[in-house]
mmCIF file of N, CA and C in Angstrom:
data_model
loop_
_atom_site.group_PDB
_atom_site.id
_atom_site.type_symbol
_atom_site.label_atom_id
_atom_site.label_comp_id
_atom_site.label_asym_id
_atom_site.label_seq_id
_atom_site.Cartn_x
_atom_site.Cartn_y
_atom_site.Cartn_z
ATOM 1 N N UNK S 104 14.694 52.454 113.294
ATOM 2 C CA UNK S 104 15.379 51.203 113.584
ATOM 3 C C UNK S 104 14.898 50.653 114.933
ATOM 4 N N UNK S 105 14.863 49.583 115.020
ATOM 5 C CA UNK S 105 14.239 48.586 116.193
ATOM 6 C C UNK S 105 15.260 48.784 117.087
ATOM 7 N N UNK S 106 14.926 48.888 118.270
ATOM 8 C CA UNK S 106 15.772 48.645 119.342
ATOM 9 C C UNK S 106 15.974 47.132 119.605
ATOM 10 N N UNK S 107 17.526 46.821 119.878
ATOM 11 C CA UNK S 107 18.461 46.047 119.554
ATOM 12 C C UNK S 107 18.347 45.136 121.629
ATOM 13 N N UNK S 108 17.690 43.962 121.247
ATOM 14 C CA UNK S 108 17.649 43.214 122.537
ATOM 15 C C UNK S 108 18.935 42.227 122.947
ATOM 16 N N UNK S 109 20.163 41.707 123.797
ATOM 17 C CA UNK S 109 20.686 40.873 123.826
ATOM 18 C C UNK S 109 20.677 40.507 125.138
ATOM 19 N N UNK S 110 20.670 39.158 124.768
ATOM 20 C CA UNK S 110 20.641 38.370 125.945
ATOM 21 C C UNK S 110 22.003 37.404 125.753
ATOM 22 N N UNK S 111 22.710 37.114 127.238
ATOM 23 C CA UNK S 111 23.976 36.521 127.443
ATOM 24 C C UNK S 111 23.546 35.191 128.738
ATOM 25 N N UNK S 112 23.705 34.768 129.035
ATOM 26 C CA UNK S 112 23.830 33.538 129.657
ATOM 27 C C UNK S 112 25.221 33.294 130.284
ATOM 28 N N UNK S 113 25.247 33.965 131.769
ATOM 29 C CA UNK S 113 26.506 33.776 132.274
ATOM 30 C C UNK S 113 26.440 33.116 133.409
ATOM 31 N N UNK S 114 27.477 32.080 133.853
ATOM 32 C CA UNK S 114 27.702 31.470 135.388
ATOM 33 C C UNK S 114 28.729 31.903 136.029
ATOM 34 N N UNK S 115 28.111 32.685 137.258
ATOM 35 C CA UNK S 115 29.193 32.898 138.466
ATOM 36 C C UNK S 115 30.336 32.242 138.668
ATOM 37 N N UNK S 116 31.621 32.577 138.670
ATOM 38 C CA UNK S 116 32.901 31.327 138.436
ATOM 39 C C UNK S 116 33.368 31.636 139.895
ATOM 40 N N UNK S 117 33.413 32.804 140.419
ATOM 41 C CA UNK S 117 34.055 32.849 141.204
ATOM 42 C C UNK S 117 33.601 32.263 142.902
ATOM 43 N N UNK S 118 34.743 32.296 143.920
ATOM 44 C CA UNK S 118 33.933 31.134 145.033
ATOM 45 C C UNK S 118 33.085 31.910 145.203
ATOM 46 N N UNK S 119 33.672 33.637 145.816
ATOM 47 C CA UNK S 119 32.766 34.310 146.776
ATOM 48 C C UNK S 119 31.310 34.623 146.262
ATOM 49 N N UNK S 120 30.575 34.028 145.122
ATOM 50 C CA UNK S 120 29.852 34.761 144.108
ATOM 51 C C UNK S 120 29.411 36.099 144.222
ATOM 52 N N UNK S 121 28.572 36.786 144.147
ATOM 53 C CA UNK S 121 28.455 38.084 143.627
ATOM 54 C C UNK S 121 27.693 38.778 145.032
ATOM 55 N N UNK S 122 29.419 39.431 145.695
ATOM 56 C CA UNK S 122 29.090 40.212 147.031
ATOM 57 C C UNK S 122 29.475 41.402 146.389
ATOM 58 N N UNK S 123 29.563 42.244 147.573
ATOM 59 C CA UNK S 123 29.822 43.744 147.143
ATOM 60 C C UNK S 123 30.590 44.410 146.004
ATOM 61 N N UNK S 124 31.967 43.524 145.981
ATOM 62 C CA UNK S 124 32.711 44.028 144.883
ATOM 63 C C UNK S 124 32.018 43.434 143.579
ATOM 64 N N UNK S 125 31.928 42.296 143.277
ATOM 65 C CA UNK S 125 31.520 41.934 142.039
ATOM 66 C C UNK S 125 30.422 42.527 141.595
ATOM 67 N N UNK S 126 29.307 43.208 142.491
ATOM 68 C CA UNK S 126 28.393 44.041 142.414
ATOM 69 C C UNK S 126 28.152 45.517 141.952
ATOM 70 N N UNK S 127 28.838 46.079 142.383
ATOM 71 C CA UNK S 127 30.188 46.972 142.436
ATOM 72 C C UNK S 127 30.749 47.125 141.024
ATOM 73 N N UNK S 128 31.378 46.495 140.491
ATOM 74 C CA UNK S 128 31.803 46.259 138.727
ATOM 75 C C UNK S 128 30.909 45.997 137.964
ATOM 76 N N UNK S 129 29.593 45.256 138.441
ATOM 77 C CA UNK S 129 29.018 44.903 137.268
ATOM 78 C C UNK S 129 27.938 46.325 136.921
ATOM 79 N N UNK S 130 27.643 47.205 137.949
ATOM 80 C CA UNK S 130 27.182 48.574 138.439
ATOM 81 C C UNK S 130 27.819 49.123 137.390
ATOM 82 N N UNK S 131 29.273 49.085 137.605
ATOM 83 C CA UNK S 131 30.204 50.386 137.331
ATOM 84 C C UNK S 131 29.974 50.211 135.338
ATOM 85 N N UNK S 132 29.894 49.200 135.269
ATOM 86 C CA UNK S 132 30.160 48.958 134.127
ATOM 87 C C UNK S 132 28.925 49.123 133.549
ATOM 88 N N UNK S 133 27.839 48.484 133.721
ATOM 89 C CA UNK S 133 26.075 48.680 133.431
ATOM 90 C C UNK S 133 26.025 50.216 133.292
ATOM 91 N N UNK S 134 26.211 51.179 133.800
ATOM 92 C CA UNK S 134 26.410 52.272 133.911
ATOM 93 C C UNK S 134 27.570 53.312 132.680
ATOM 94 N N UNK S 135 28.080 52.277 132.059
ATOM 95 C CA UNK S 135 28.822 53.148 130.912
ATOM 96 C C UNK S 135 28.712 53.096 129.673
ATOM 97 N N UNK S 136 27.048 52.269 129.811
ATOM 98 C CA UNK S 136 26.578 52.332 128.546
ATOM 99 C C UNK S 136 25.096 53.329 128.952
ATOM 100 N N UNK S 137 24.447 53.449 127.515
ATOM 101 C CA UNK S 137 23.303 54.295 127.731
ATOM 102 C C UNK S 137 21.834 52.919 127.869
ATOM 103 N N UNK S 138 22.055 52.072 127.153
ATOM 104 C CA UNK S 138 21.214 51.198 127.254
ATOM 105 C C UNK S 138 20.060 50.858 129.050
ATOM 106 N N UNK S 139 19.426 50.579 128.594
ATOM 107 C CA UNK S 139 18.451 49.526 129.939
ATOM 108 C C UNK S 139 19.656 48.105 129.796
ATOM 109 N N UNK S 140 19.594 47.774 131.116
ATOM 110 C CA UNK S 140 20.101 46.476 131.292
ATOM 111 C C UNK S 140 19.690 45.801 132.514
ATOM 112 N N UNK S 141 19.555 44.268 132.527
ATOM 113 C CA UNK S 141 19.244 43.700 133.531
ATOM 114 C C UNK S 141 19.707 42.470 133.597
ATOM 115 N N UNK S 142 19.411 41.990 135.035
ATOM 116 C CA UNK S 142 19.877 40.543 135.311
ATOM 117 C C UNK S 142 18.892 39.511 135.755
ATOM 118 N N UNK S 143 19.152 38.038 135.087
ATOM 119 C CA UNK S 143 17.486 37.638 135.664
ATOM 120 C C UNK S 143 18.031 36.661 136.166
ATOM 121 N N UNK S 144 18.132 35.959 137.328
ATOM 122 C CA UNK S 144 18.124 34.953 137.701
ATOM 123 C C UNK S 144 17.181 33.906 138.689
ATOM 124 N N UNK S 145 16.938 32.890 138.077
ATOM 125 C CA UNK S 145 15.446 32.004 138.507
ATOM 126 C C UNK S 145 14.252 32.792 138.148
ATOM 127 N N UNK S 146 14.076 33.689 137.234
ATOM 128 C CA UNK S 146 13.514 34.105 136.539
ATOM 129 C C UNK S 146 12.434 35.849 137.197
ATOM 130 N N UNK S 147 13.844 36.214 138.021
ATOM 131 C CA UNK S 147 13.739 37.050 138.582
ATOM 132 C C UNK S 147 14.636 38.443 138.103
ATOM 133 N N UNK S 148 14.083 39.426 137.651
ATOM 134 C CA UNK S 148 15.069 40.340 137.060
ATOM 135 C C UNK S 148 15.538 41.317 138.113
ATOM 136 N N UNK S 149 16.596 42.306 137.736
ATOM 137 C CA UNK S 149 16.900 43.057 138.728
ATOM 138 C C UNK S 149 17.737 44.086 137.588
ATOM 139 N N UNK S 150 17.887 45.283 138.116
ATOM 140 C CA UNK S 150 18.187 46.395 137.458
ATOM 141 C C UNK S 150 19.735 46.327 137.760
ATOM 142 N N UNK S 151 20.316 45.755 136.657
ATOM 143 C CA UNK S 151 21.982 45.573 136.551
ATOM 144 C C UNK S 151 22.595 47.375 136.897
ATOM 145 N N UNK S 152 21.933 48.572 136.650
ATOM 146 C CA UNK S 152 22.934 49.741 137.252
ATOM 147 C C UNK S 152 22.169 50.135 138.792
ATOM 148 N N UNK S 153 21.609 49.470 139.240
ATOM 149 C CA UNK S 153 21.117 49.296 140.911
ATOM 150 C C UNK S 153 22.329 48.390 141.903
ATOM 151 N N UNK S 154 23.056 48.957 142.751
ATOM 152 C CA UNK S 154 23.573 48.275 143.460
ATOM 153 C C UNK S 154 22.825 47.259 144.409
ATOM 154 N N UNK S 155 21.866 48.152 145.137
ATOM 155 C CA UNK S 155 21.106 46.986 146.086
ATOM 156 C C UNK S 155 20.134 45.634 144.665
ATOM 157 N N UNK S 156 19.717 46.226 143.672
ATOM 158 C CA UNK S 156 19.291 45.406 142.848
ATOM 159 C C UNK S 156 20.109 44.257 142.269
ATOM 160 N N UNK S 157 21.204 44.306 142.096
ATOM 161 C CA UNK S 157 22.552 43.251 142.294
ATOM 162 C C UNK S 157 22.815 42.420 143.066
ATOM 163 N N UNK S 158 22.593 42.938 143.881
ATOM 164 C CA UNK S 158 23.284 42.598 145.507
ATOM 165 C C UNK S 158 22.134 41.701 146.294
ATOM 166 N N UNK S 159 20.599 41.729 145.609
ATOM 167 C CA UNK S 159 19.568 41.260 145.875
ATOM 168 C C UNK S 159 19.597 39.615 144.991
ATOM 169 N N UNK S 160 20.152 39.720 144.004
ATOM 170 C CA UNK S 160 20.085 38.338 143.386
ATOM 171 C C UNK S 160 20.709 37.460 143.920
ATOM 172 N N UNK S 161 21.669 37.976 145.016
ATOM 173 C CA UNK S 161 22.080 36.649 146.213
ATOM 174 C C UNK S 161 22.352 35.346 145.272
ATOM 175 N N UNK S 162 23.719 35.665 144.156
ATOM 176 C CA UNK S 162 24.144 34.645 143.419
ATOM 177 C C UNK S 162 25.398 33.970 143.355
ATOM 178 N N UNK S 163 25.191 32.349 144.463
ATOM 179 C CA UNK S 163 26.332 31.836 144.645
ATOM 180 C C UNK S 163 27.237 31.313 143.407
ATOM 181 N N UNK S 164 28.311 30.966 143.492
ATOM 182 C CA UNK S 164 29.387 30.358 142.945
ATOM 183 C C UNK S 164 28.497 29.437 142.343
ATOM 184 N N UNK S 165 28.174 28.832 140.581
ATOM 185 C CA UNK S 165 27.570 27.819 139.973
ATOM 186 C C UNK S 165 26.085 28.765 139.493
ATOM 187 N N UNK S 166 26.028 29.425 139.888
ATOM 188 C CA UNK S 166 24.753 30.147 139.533
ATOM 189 C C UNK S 166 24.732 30.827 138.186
ATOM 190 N N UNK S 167 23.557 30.651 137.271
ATOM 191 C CA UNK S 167 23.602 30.992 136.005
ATOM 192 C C UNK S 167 22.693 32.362 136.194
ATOM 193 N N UNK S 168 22.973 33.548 135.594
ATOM 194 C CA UNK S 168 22.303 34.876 135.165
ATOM 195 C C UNK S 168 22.270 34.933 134.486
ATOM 196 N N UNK S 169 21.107 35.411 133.555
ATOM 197 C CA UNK S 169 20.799 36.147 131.950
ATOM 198 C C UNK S 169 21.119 37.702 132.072
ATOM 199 N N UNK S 170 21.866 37.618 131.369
ATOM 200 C CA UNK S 170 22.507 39.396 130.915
ATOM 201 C C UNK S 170 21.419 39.852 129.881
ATOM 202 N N UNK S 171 20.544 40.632 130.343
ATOM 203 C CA UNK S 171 19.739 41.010 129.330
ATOM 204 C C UNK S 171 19.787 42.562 129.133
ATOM 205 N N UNK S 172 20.068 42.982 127.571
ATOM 206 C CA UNK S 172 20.638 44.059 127.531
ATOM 207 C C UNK S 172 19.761 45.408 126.408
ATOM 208 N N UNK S 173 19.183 46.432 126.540
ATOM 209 C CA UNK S 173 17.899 46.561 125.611
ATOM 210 C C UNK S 173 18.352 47.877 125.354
ATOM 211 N N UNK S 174 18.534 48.696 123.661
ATOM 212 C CA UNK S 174 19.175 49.820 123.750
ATOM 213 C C UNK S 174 20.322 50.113 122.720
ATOM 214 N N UNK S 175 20.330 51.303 122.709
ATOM 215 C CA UNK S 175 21.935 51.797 122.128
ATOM 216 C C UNK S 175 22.983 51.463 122.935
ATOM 217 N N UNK S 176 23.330 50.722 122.558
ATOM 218 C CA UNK S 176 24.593 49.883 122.562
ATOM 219 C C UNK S 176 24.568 48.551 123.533
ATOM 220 N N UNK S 177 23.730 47.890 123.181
ATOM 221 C CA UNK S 177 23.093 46.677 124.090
ATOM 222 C C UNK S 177 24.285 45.857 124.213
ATOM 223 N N UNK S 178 24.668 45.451 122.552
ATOM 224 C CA UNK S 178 25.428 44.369 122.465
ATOM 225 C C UNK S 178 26.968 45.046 123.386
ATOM 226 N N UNK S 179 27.762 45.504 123.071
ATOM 227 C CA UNK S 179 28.563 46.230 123.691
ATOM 228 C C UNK S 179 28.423 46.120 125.362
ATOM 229 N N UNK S 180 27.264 46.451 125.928
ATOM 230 C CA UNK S 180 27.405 46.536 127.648
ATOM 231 C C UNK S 180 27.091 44.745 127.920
ATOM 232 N N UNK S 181 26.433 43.978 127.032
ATOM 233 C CA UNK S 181 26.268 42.858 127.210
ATOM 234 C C UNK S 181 27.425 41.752 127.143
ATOM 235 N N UNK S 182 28.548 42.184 126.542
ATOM 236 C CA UNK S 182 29.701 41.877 126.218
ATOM 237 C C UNK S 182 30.370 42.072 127.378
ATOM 238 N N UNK S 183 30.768 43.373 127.620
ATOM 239 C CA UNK S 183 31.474 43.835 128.864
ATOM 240 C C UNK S 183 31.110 42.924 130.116
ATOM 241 N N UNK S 184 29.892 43.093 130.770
ATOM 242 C CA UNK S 184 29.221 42.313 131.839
ATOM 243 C C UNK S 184 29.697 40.767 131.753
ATOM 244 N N UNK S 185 29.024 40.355 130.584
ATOM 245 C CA UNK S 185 29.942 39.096 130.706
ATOM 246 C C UNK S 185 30.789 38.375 130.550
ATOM 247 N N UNK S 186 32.264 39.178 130.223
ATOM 248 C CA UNK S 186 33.225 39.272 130.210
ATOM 249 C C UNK S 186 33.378 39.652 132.060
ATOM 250 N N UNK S 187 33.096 40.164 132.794
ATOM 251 C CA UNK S 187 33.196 40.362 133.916
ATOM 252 C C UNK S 187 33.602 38.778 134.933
ATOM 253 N N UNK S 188 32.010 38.390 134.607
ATOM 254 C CA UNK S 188 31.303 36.916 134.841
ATOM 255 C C UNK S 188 32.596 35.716 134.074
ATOM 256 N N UNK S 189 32.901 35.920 133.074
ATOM 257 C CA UNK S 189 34.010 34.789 132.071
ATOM 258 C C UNK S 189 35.227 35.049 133.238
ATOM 259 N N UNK S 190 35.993 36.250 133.410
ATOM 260 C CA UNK S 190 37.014 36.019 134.226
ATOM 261 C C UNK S 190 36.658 35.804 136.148
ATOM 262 N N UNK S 191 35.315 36.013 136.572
ATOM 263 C CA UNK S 191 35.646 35.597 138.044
ATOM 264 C C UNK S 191 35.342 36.712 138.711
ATOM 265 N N UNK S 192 35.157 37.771 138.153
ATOM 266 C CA UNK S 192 35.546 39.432 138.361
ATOM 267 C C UNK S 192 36.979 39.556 139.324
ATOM 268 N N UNK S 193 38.001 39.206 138.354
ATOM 269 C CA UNK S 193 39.443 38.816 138.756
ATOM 270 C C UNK S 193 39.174 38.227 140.387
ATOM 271 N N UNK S 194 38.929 37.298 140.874
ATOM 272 C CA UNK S 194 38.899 36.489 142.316
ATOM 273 C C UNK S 194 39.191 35.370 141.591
ATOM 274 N N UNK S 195 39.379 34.228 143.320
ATOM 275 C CA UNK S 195 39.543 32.994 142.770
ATOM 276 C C UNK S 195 38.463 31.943 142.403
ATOM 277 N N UNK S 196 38.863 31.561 141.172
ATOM 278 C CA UNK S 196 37.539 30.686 140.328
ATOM 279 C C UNK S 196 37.840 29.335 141.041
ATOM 280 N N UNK S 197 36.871 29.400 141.639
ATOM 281 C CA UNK S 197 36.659 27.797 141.825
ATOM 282 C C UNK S 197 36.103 26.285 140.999
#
């Protein structure tokens, strides 16, 4: 069976966009699947279970990321992540 690619399309909602904590969750969570996962933004990827690799995409409030997710259980960690991104990573959405 082919390994299973998904890609998500999410925008930063929240003001502080994606500092330590939101970094932090999206880690914790990238991490509880077995899959490869990554984040690309301006067409720059970064290793979604890397903290400093997170924390490097320097992504304000309005900023769009591709959740790209490659693996046993792609769809699943691709879901989670941006479900993260949909609520704000509980902060205030501006």
């Amino acid at each position: 069976m082919a390994e299973e690619t998904i890609e998500k399309n999410c925008t930063v909602r929240n003001k502080m966009g994606v500092h330590a904590r939101p970094a932090a969750l999206i880690v914790q969570t990238a991490n509880r699947f077995p899959c490869d996962v990554t984040l690309v933004k301006d067409g720059q990827p970064v290793n979604a279970k890397s903290i400093m690799g997170v924390l490097m995409l320097a992504a304000p409030m309005g900023t769009t990321v591709t959740v790209r997710a490659e693996g046993e259980q792609a769809q699943e960690c691709a879901d989670a992540i941006a479900e993260l991104f949909e609520k704000g990573f509980n902060e205030a959405i501006g």
